[in-house]
Each structure stands twice: as structure tokens, then as C-alpha cells.
Amino acid sequence: MTDRDTEALKIGLIVPSRRLPVWQVEAIKRLFANDKIQICIAYGLSYTSSNDEQNPMFQRLNRIAQLLLKFDQHLFSKSNRFGSNALELVEISEDEFLPSFKWQHDTDGCHAGALHESARDEIDGAKLDILFDLGACLTDEDASLARYGIWRHVHHPTLEHESCLPGVFESIYSRPVTGTRLEAILPNSEDPITLASSSSTTYDLSSFVNRSNSAWSGVALFEREATKLRLQGAEHYFSAARKYYAGANDVTYADGSLRGVNMSVWFWIRFSWKIFLRLIEERTRWDQWYLLFDFVDHVDIEDLDVGKFRAITPPVDEFWADPHVFVEGDTYYVFLEVYTNRKSKGHISVIEIDKSGNVSDPVLVLEKDYHLSYPMIIRENNEIYMLPETKGNRSIEIYRCERFPYEWKLEMTLMDDVMATDATPFLHNGKWWLFAAMTQSEHAACTEELHLFYSDQLLSSDWVSHPQNPIVTDARSARPAGKIFNHNGKLIRPSQDCSYRYGYGLVFNEITMLSETRYEEKRVSMVRPTWEDNVKGIHSYSKADRIVLLDAMKSVRRTR
């Protein structure tokens, strides 16, 4: 056992006030809960709380922009539909954190250089490894206060930290994704380096909801990257970060200048009218997933002509999605999620398609008290297994078929107490690999991070987490969309493009490196929902023998 395995990282915290956004409090809790991280010193700059109205960027907006942003927050913060509010200010708990914190009572708010000289001397004497700055309160010169510098959470890589309201511009301009990252300012280094980044789906109806979603996606970054540093060592960790993120952050950011928000009255009228029309559409129509299939001798994934596929349309109060096809004899068995509005959850059914293209009605084969979807079917040792999505039970479960295709029995739980979607196993070079979209926070979406695990056996509860986890941190390609397959000698991983909206597009990625220590992939092609005007999404791919199955989403009128 090395010193790196036993020694805890010595961490310092700088927070702007006693009342913090709840996502920052959750991030601090993760640090305190990690027994390999020691919080040696923590400084708070003020007992008073800060909010958007005290943000320099907000104060420089024109009156119309300020009023609309306030109304946006008032309207959407009251609804549970959009998840927990990451921006809600909560007081740091006396029981959990205090008296760990020391406070500067005479600080005029949080700004670069606000930390007193006496506090700097005390921090310098603590011999810290990392100094986490949660309020952009430190200057670049303060990087020397910790061995590995200052780490901070940044929403806009192109803007000054103290001069932006994260997620506002992306929402106003309907950008496909909203980016966030963790950066470090190292001692004796001129420029900050990116340690981790993520992109979440932009919600363009509300900048408030979009900002909250983006904030939740950053909750785990501090603790996770500090753990990686401790395990990998500084030389390897920072070298890998510099190599991976050198020019790799291609997230498109909206105009960050004041001109971007301080538009004319007519701009805001048009923007408000767009929101009004979208809200009316959401109340009168809903997004229905349906299936598509075609018989082909060869699939060109770089030019997939979806317009030629035949549609399998569900009843108006249901949607059918996540098709996984399995061949047995002369019949194609298509396992799928059937979601009913009446039950507000999905179950697994099977549809039979013969070689002539005749389609049967769906038959229910697996239902639980919690939501089921994405029924991945695999054969191993002459047994047929199903891995449905069981995120609603906080688990990854595997079922064995007792009478094909109708009877399935729980074989075991592969992972417990996890928030995982679309688990996709893959046998390669004698080892099982398990890909799954996961989140470390129950409030974050399972569309932004892809995690990888490996095991010698499929039926195992001892899956090893890949050291690069999460191996993908981008809503445009993270979430799985079907089985990994061989195409012209290349390993292809289908994934979802969740920019713009959940399940917007289908992406084919080539796996170029797969080992216990390294994972790399590159995008080969993408299928967008452009073959019909009413189609809004496509997010699953399955092929067996001559049949190809997809799903797609269209807008239909709601039933009363």
C-alpha cells in the first residue's frame, strides 16, 4: 500500500457567505463525507447572503431584462415539475459544518481580493493541497496558497467569473447545450487548466430552470476530481487533463456581453411570445414515441435513410420506445418499453415481426411497481437474459428468461443504490463491460455522464469502476442508445444526442480504445429528426439479421 492510498488530501474552502445555493451545500457535504479528504480550514467572507440582484451582471442589465428574469424565476421556481431548485439559498448547517468555518464580518461582499491578509497567512500555514473557491473570491496570485492551486466551478469559460449569470444566454438563444467545468489555477502557471467539464441539455423556456439544471450537474465535480488526483498522483492527473482538454471543449456559448441580454423591447416581446406558444403547446399536445423498422441487407450508419422505414404506431394515450430485437427461429422478437399515461410508468412488452413484415400486438412480459424501460436482451451460456432500466428502484437488475419470450425471473442485482439508466453490457476480449448513463446527484439528469465498469462474469455484483469515470461528460453523446456492435471491423457504440431536448438525435461512436485503464471514442455519424416535419426526436437503434429497429418521437394532440 502506497502513501497515496492512505494519506488524505488537505483541503481548504472559501465561501462567499453563510447562505449558499443548495447545490454548493451539497458539494461541500460530499467533501466532508469523504474520509480521504480532510477539510483543514474554511473561510466565509460574510454572514450576509448574496443573490442575483447583487450580481454585477444583473445590476448592469436594463430594467426590462431584470423584470423578465425575476418573473421567470417566480414562475418556474414554484413548480415541482422541473425538479429541485439548485439555486435556492440555504444556511450552512451548524451541526454539519460549523464551527469549521471562520468568518470575516467586515467584508464588503465577495469579490476577487476580498480575503484579508491575516486569513491568507493562516491558510498559507495550513499547507493545503487544494483551495476550493466557491465564490470567485481569490485572485490568481492566491494560487500559491495551496500545493495544487485554486479550484473553482466555472459556467462560462469565455466570461469573467464575477460578471455572468450562468445559463441565461444559452436559454435565451436556444443553444443546444449549456456548458460547465471545473478549472484549476496552479501555482506559477499563467493560464487556468480545465480539470473536468460537462454539458447539460439547455431548457430554453426558462433561464432559471436552465441555470438550476446546469448547477446540479456540477455537484460531484469537486469531490470526484479531488479523489482522482489523490489516486492517480499529481503528475499523471494534471498531464492527462492538459492532454484531454487541449482544444476539446467545443461547447458553443452564447454572446456573453451585456448586448446579448440588453436587447430592444421588441426582442423581449418576441422572446416572451415564443415562451407563450411553447407553454400552450405543452398543455395541448404531448410527445409520443413510436417504432420504425426496415429490412436491409447492409446498413450504412453514415447515411441511414430513416424516411424509408415503416412506422409502428401505438394508441394515442401510450408511447412505445427503446426497441431491442432478438431473433429466434424465423421470428423477430422486439422487446420495448410501453409507457401509459394512466399509470405514469413504463413496463416491458414484446412484439413479434415475421420475415414478411407482419406485426403482432404487444404482449406484456415484465412489470414492476417502478418504471421499466430499455430492455437489453443478451444470450450467455445458453441462457437468455434481460437488463431493463430500473433506475426507479436505484439498481441495475438482470432477469433470466424461464419461458421465451413471456416469462422472466429476477436473477440478481448487478448494482445497488445507483442512479443508472440504459445499462448496456458488452463482451469483449473475454471480459464483460457495462456502460451506463449515471448521475451522482438525484437532482441531475442521467443524460450527461457515461460510466463504464468491467467484470470477468456477467452475473456478478463485483463490477470494477473504470478509472476514467465518467468516460463521457457531454449530453450530446453520453447516454446509450442500443447494443454495441461491430461494423466493418469497428466497434460502434450507439448513443443519444440530448442537446436541444431529451432524445433529440442518434449518434454512432467508434470505440478506438477499450482497456481497464483507458477508454476513447470518436463520433462517426449522427441521425437527426429531419425526415418529417412533425418528428422531434430519435434515440434508439437495434439490428439483428436483416431487420433494423428505431424509435422516433412526434407531437400529438392530448386526449382528455
XYZ file of C-alpha atoms in Angstrom:
560
model
C 0.000 0.000 0.000
C 1.408 3.393 -1.006
C 1.252 6.665 0.905
C -1.142 7.894 -1.765
C -3.648 5.190 -0.726
C -3.546 6.162 2.976
C -2.919 9.906 3.059
C -5.878 12.254 2.928
C -5.880 15.341 0.755
C -5.730 18.552 2.770
C -8.464 20.882 1.522
C -9.369 24.493 2.202
C -12.734 26.137 1.412
C -13.551 29.753 0.617
C -17.275 30.580 0.503
C -18.854 33.993 -0.191
C -21.474 33.969 2.572
C -23.205 31.925 5.247
C -26.182 31.327 2.957
C -25.264 29.410 -0.186
C -27.110 27.910 -3.135
C -28.218 24.405 -2.179
C -26.079 22.815 -4.914
C -22.937 24.276 -3.317
C -24.001 22.998 0.099
C -24.449 19.531 -1.411
C -20.977 19.772 -2.962
C -19.496 20.692 0.441
C -21.316 17.767 2.078
C -19.680 15.377 -0.386
C -16.259 16.705 0.598
C -16.937 16.345 4.332
C -18.276 12.796 3.806
C -15.137 11.573 2.003
C -12.773 10.040 4.564
C -9.839 10.536 2.176
C -10.380 14.301 2.182
C -9.524 16.429 5.202
C -11.100 19.891 5.437
C -8.298 21.711 7.239
C -9.546 25.272 7.042
C -12.678 27.030 5.815
C -13.288 30.745 5.486
C -16.574 32.534 4.926
C -16.374 36.126 3.768
C -19.674 37.409 5.118
C -22.715 36.413 7.171
C -24.903 38.202 4.638
C -26.240 36.295 1.647
C -25.901 37.170 -1.988
C -28.377 36.718 -4.812
C -28.815 37.541 -8.477
C -29.738 41.149 -7.789
C -26.335 41.740 -6.181
C -24.519 40.165 -9.123
C -22.660 42.859 -11.134
C -24.006 41.415 -14.385
C -27.609 41.617 -13.164
C -27.175 45.201 -11.956
C -25.979 46.284 -15.405
C -28.974 44.818 -17.247
C -31.676 47.158 -18.421
C -34.905 47.297 -16.438
C -36.875 45.152 -18.886
C -34.327 42.334 -18.739
C -34.232 42.459 -14.939
C -38.023 42.271 -14.640
C -38.295 39.357 -17.073
C -35.589 37.360 -15.299
C -37.327 37.998 -11.961
C -40.676 36.906 -13.405
C -39.058 33.816 -14.908
C -37.710 32.787 -11.506
C -41.019 33.492 -9.762
C -42.976 31.479 -12.335
C -40.787 28.389 -12.593
C -39.363 28.116 -9.066
C -42.829 27.264 -7.700
C -43.285 24.136 -9.856
C -42.111 20.669 -8.790
C -42.233 19.579 -12.411
C -38.758 20.951 -13.094
C -37.038 19.284 -10.156
C -35.426 20.679 -7.057
C -34.207 24.276 -7.177
C -30.399 24.183 -7.095
C -30.234 27.977 -6.692
C -32.302 28.195 -3.506
C -30.270 29.854 -0.768
C -29.886 27.789 2.406
C -27.957 28.486 5.566
C -24.843 26.438 6.231
C -25.770 23.944 8.943
C -24.268 24.494 12.388
C -24.288 20.744 13.043
C -22.597 19.717 9.800
C -20.097 22.463 9.064
C -19.775 24.945 11.922
C -17.648 25.784 13.824
C -15.393 24.559 10.995
C -15.852 27.920 9.259
C -14.195 31.173 10.222
C -15.875 34.394 9.170
C -14.823 37.837 8.039
C -17.511 40.121 9.386
C -16.351 43.345 7.749
C -16.019 42.148 4.150
C -17.845 44.230 1.539
C -19.316 41.261 -0.331
C -17.499 38.606 -2.314
C -15.107 39.788 -4.980
C -11.589 38.988 -6.128
C -9.186 40.092 -3.431
C -11.783 40.159 -0.633
C -9.819 37.777 1.605
C -7.934 39.532 4.429
C -4.153 39.323 4.635
C -4.380 37.638 8.040
C -6.605 34.946 6.547
C -4.109 34.407 3.747
C -1.332 33.921 6.271
C -3.383 31.347 8.189
C -4.291 29.475 5.001
C -0.688 29.507 3.856
C 0.368 27.981 7.165
C -2.113 25.099 6.794
C -0.008 23.594 3.956
C -3.072 22.756 1.856
C -3.178 20.545 -1.215
C -6.205 22.275 -2.798
C -8.066 25.511 -2.095
C -11.653 25.378 -3.327
C -13.032 28.833 -4.175
C -16.840 28.751 -4.312
C -17.358 32.442 -4.967
C -14.528 33.708 -7.193
C -13.184 35.485 -4.115
C -9.496 34.796 -4.762
C -7.022 36.231 -7.239
C -4.672 34.242 -9.453
C -1.809 35.253 -7.160
C -3.518 33.311 -4.349
C -2.807 30.028 -6.194
C 0.417 29.729 -4.206
C -1.642 29.237 -1.013
C -2.150 25.554 -1.896
C 0.115 22.910 -3.384
C -2.226 22.289 -6.331
C -3.631 25.788 -6.513
C -7.151 27.193 -6.571
C -10.011 25.089 -7.962
C -13.292 26.689 -8.938
C -16.524 25.841 -10.721
C -16.974 27.854 -13.932
C -20.130 28.060 -16.034
C -18.867 30.294 -18.834
C -15.275 29.602 -19.938
C -15.390 32.722 -22.122
C -16.520 35.166 -19.422
C -15.109 36.725 -16.291
C -16.247 34.683 -13.292
C -17.941 37.525 -11.458
C -19.716 39.023 -14.461
C -22.242 36.461 -15.644
C -25.479 34.774 -14.722
C -24.795 31.161 -15.763
C -27.206 29.602 -18.215
C -29.123 32.771 -19.107
C -27.622 33.356 -22.541
C -27.877 29.724 -23.613
C -31.560 29.687 -22.707
C -32.402 32.981 -24.406
C -30.670 31.981 -27.636
C -31.851 28.334 -27.535
C -28.322 26.942 -27.577
C -28.311 23.123 -27.723
C -26.306 22.612 -24.527
C -25.162 24.603 -21.510
C -21.563 24.057 -20.504
C -19.920 23.946 -17.101
C -16.444 22.981 -15.980
C -14.026 22.682 -13.083
C -10.836 24.633 -13.581
C -7.603 24.979 -11.614
C -5.232 27.896 -11.297
C -1.929 26.236 -10.469
C 0.963 27.958 -8.692
C 3.415 29.575 -11.109
C 1.076 28.965 -14.053
C -0.127 31.760 -16.335
C -3.383 30.207 -17.540
C -6.024 28.068 -15.769
C -6.423 24.467 -16.891
C -9.652 22.515 -17.252
C -9.885 19.500 -14.941
C -13.383 18.320 -15.855
C -16.251 19.558 -17.965
C -19.867 18.717 -18.597
C -22.695 19.879 -20.826
C -26.378 19.652 -19.983
C -29.439 19.968 -22.184
C -30.478 23.616 -22.446
C -34.019 24.357 -21.306
C -34.926 27.347 -23.438
C -38.327 28.075 -21.897
C -36.741 29.274 -18.678
C -33.273 30.592 -17.956
C -33.965 29.931 -14.273
C -34.650 26.208 -14.854
C -31.657 26.034 -17.173
C -29.356 27.565 -14.574
C -30.637 25.171 -11.917
C -30.111 22.120 -14.149
C -26.590 23.223 -15.020
C -25.743 23.789 -11.362
C -26.907 20.299 -10.353
C -24.609 18.791 -12.984
C -21.611 20.259 -11.150
C -22.352 18.949 -7.642
C -19.953 15.987 -7.807
C -17.064 17.689 -9.625
C -15.086 18.934 -6.612
C -15.101 15.669 -4.657
C -14.726 13.373 -7.664
C -11.764 15.179 -9.201
C -10.007 15.551 -5.845
C -10.343 11.791 -5.401
C -8.869 11.187 -8.862
C -5.930 13.438 -8.025
C -5.222 11.505 -4.840
C -5.397 8.113 -6.560
C -3.563 8.967 -9.784
C -0.920 11.317 -8.422
C -0.414 14.917 -9.453
C 1.925 14.338 -12.397
C -0.362 11.840 -14.142
C -3.586 13.652 -13.239
C -2.639 17.116 -14.484
C -0.838 15.745 -17.548
C -3.936 13.772 -18.554
C -6.177 16.805 -18.005
C -3.990 19.052 -20.157
C -3.907 16.461 -22.935
C -7.626 15.634 -22.884
C -8.964 19.189 -22.686
C -6.481 20.811 -25.069
C -8.938 22.227 -27.604
C -11.525 19.584 -26.703
C -14.146 21.918 -25.238
C -16.274 22.687 -28.276
C -19.428 23.721 -26.400
C -20.912 26.719 -28.149
C -21.597 29.601 -25.786
C -23.944 32.452 -26.419
C -22.933 36.089 -26.584
C -21.684 36.932 -23.101
C -21.738 40.688 -23.463
C -24.445 42.866 -21.988
C -25.644 43.429 -25.541
C -26.732 39.788 -25.523
C -29.448 40.436 -22.942
C -29.994 44.189 -23.119
C -31.898 43.905 -26.370
C -34.725 46.104 -27.514
C -38.268 45.890 -26.231
C -39.235 44.082 -29.436
C -36.620 41.406 -28.807
C -38.131 40.640 -25.400
C -41.676 40.711 -26.794
C -40.700 38.124 -29.420
C -38.887 36.023 -26.816
C -41.895 36.142 -24.458
C -44.240 35.240 -27.323
C -42.100 32.163 -28.096
C -42.389 31.045 -24.474
C -46.155 31.599 -24.507
C -46.617 29.483 -27.646
C -44.439 26.689 -26.227
C -46.419 26.619 -22.982
C -49.685 26.403 -24.936
C -48.232 23.544 -26.988
C -47.205 21.650 -23.855
C -50.733 21.923 -22.468
C -52.497 20.800 -25.660
C -50.043 18.272 -27.134
C -47.645 15.637 -25.890
C -44.585 13.897 -27.272
C -45.337 10.330 -28.368
C -42.612 7.797 -29.137
C -43.292 5.184 -31.809
C -41.300 2.478 -33.604
C -39.786 2.266 -37.078
C -38.402 -0.795 -38.855
C -36.956 -1.869 -42.189
C -35.431 -4.968 -43.775
C -31.948 -4.358 -45.184
C -29.003 -6.472 -46.315
C -26.453 -3.846 -45.325
C -26.731 -0.804 -43.038
C -24.802 2.338 -43.848
C -24.645 4.074 -40.466
C -23.136 7.139 -42.110
C -26.171 7.574 -44.364
C -29.174 5.974 -42.674
C -32.316 6.711 -44.708
C -34.987 6.701 -41.988
C -37.595 8.042 -44.398
C -37.944 4.558 -45.945
C -38.741 2.844 -42.633
C -42.230 1.566 -41.768
C -43.918 3.014 -38.674
C -45.495 1.034 -35.830
C -47.811 3.483 -34.091
C -49.124 2.995 -30.514
C -52.546 4.059 -29.202
C -52.853 7.780 -28.632
C -52.502 7.514 -24.811
C -49.310 5.395 -24.917
C -45.811 5.591 -26.281
C -43.566 2.749 -27.427
C -39.809 3.195 -27.220
C -36.400 1.550 -26.673
C -36.806 -1.395 -29.101
C -34.353 -4.299 -28.711
C -34.707 -7.034 -31.326
C -33.851 -10.688 -30.705
C -34.025 -13.417 -33.358
C -35.409 -16.839 -32.505
C -36.219 -19.178 -35.394
C -37.985 -17.308 -38.197
C -39.386 -14.609 -35.930
C -38.045 -11.260 -34.823
C -38.972 -10.567 -31.192
C -38.946 -6.861 -30.416
C -38.805 -6.064 -26.701
C -39.795 -2.490 -25.906
C -40.922 -0.030 -23.285
C -44.669 0.588 -23.230
C -45.493 3.754 -21.308
C -49.116 4.506 -20.428
C -50.390 7.892 -19.312
C -52.850 6.179 -16.990
C -50.096 4.504 -14.930
C -47.420 7.189 -15.470
C -44.757 4.500 -15.736
C -43.415 2.022 -18.237
C -43.428 -1.752 -18.475
C -41.784 -4.213 -20.870
C -43.731 -5.825 -23.707
C -42.800 -7.889 -26.752
C -43.926 -7.541 -30.368
C -43.410 -10.268 -32.980
C -42.478 -9.417 -36.573
C -42.226 -12.166 -39.164
C -39.976 -12.235 -42.242
C -42.807 -10.726 -44.323
C -43.110 -7.706 -42.043
C -46.361 -8.672 -40.309
C -46.502 -7.104 -36.843
C -48.320 -8.534 -33.806
C -49.894 -6.632 -30.943
C -47.652 -6.072 -27.910
C -47.800 -8.590 -25.052
C -46.775 -7.554 -21.540
C -43.851 -9.655 -20.245
C -42.463 -7.722 -17.239
C -43.983 -5.109 -14.939
C -42.927 -3.722 -11.567
C -44.123 -1.085 -9.131
C -41.377 1.144 -10.538
C -40.674 2.314 -14.079
C -39.096 -0.127 -16.556
C -37.598 0.675 -19.961
C -34.640 -0.103 -22.260
C -34.968 -3.945 -22.218
C -31.457 -5.028 -23.256
C -31.585 -8.728 -24.338
C -28.449 -10.895 -24.374
C -27.630 -14.592 -24.617
C -24.941 -16.062 -22.355
C -24.159 -19.753 -21.669
C -27.325 -20.908 -23.469
C -29.458 -18.645 -21.269
C -31.342 -15.529 -22.346
C -31.167 -12.515 -20.045
C -32.801 -9.099 -19.924
C -31.356 -5.941 -18.359
C -34.213 -3.430 -18.210
C -33.654 0.065 -16.892
C -34.569 0.018 -13.180
C -33.427 3.472 -12.075
C -36.756 3.829 -10.253
C -35.517 1.104 -7.882
C -31.993 2.632 -7.661
C -30.494 -0.561 -9.059
C -29.267 -2.431 -12.144
C -31.168 -5.715 -12.295
C -30.789 -8.731 -14.580
C -33.633 -11.143 -15.368
C -33.396 -14.689 -16.727
C -35.943 -15.995 -19.227
C -37.869 -19.032 -17.984
C -40.216 -19.354 -20.966
C -39.279 -17.328 -24.027
C -40.393 -14.678 -24.643
C -43.093 -14.283 -21.992
C -41.762 -15.269 -18.556
C -38.824 -13.591 -16.822
C -37.484 -14.017 -13.301
C -35.105 -11.754 -11.392
C -31.713 -13.470 -11.459
C -29.724 -10.956 -9.398
C -28.945 -7.304 -8.812
C -25.717 -6.292 -10.515
C -25.504 -2.924 -8.749
C -27.480 -1.467 -5.878
C -28.034 2.080 -4.661
C -27.121 3.627 -8.029
C -28.924 6.078 -10.272
C -28.291 4.465 -13.648
C -30.143 4.365 -16.940
C -29.793 2.311 -20.123
C -27.232 -0.221 -18.826
C -25.566 -1.823 -21.847
C -23.365 -4.925 -21.341
C -20.792 -5.909 -23.943
C -18.458 -8.944 -24.102
C -15.037 -8.042 -25.489
C -11.721 -9.917 -25.290
C -13.072 -12.326 -22.687
C -14.268 -9.586 -20.324
C -17.686 -8.087 -19.712
C -18.014 -4.333 -19.987
C -21.031 -2.450 -18.693
C -21.852 1.031 -19.999
C -24.491 3.093 -18.195
C -25.620 6.698 -18.023
C -25.335 7.653 -14.367
C -25.561 10.635 -12.072
C -24.033 11.232 -8.662
C -26.899 13.512 -7.640
C -30.543 12.544 -7.582
C -31.370 16.018 -8.892
C -29.181 15.846 -12.018
C -30.293 14.341 -15.328
C -28.985 10.933 -16.448
C -28.064 12.312 -19.859
C -24.735 13.980 -19.173
C -22.351 11.290 -17.897
C -21.445 7.842 -19.217
C -19.825 5.451 -16.752
C -18.001 2.210 -17.539
C -17.479 -0.913 -15.420
C -15.882 -4.286 -16.089
C -16.088 -7.831 -14.708
C -14.932 -11.336 -15.634
C -18.513 -12.580 -15.280
C -21.827 -11.145 -16.420
C -23.621 -12.448 -13.331
C -21.561 -10.554 -10.807
C -22.132 -7.929 -8.136
C -18.439 -7.034 -8.126
C -18.145 -4.702 -11.119
C -14.975 -2.569 -11.155
C -15.363 1.131 -11.881
C -13.172 2.344 -14.739
C -10.508 4.835 -13.544
C -11.559 7.397 -16.180
C -15.167 7.510 -14.953
C -17.138 9.288 -16.134
C -15.727 8.365 -19.557
C -18.049 10.815 -21.376
C -19.409 14.065 -19.879
C -21.492 15.508 -22.680
C -25.268 15.448 -23.141
C -24.658 15.217 -26.892
C -23.275 11.675 -26.743
C -23.228 10.207 -23.226
C -26.457 8.224 -22.838
C -26.538 4.753 -24.513
C -28.947 4.090 -27.382
C -28.577 0.354 -28.019
C -26.199 -2.581 -28.225
C -22.555 -2.059 -29.094
C -21.865 -3.776 -32.418
C -19.156 -4.489 -34.957
C -19.436 -2.528 -38.193
C -16.823 -3.089 -40.907
C -14.271 -4.115 -38.299
C -15.014 -1.177 -35.986
C -16.714 -1.226 -32.590
C -19.694 1.134 -32.714
C -21.482 2.479 -29.627
C -24.898 3.998 -30.388
C -25.725 6.936 -28.141
C -28.286 9.666 -27.734
C -27.785 13.289 -28.605
C -29.700 15.068 -25.850
C -28.902 18.591 -26.980
C -31.948 20.762 -27.589
C -34.110 18.147 -25.837
C -34.011 14.627 -24.433
C -33.590 12.070 -27.242
C -33.098 14.652 -29.979
C -30.766 12.579 -32.160
C -28.978 9.271 -32.618
C -25.164 9.195 -32.633
C -22.818 6.421 -33.776
C -19.462 6.495 -31.957
C -16.438 4.366 -32.808
C -14.690 2.901 -29.754
C -10.995 3.376 -30.524
C -9.589 2.281 -27.141
C -11.107 -0.063 -24.557
C -8.986 -1.358 -21.690
C -9.033 -1.474 -17.906
C -7.140 1.830 -17.795
C -8.129 3.721 -20.965
C -11.252 4.493 -22.947
C -11.518 6.589 -26.102
C -14.214 7.058 -28.728
C -14.926 9.351 -31.652
C -18.117 10.339 -33.422
C -18.710 8.636 -36.764
C -22.144 9.917 -37.761
C -25.458 11.233 -36.490
C -29.129 10.800 -37.403
C -31.283 13.891 -36.830
C -35.109 14.023 -36.802
C -35.422 15.732 -40.158
C -37.238 13.220 -42.375
C -40.705 14.581 -41.428
C -41.806 18.000 -40.169
C -43.625 16.593 -37.123
C -40.760 14.398 -35.901
C -38.869 15.814 -32.911
C -36.529 13.035 -31.783
C -34.888 9.644 -32.381
C -32.958 7.832 -29.653
C -32.662 4.030 -30.088
C -31.044 1.663 -32.590
C -31.259 -2.137 -32.774
C -30.305 -4.568 -35.538
C -30.421 -8.351 -35.842
C -30.191 -10.424 -39.014
C -31.910 -8.282 -41.724
C -34.136 -6.120 -39.535
C -33.321 -2.670 -38.181
C -35.457 -1.103 -35.408
C -35.519 2.551 -34.402
C -37.809 4.715 -32.337
C -38.878 8.277 -33.036
C -40.885 10.967 -31.287
C -43.629 13.158 -32.701
C -46.046 15.707 -31.302
C -49.674 14.541 -30.996
C -52.787 16.143 -29.571
C -53.529 15.288 -25.946
C -56.626 13.231 -25.139
C -58.945 14.355 -22.370
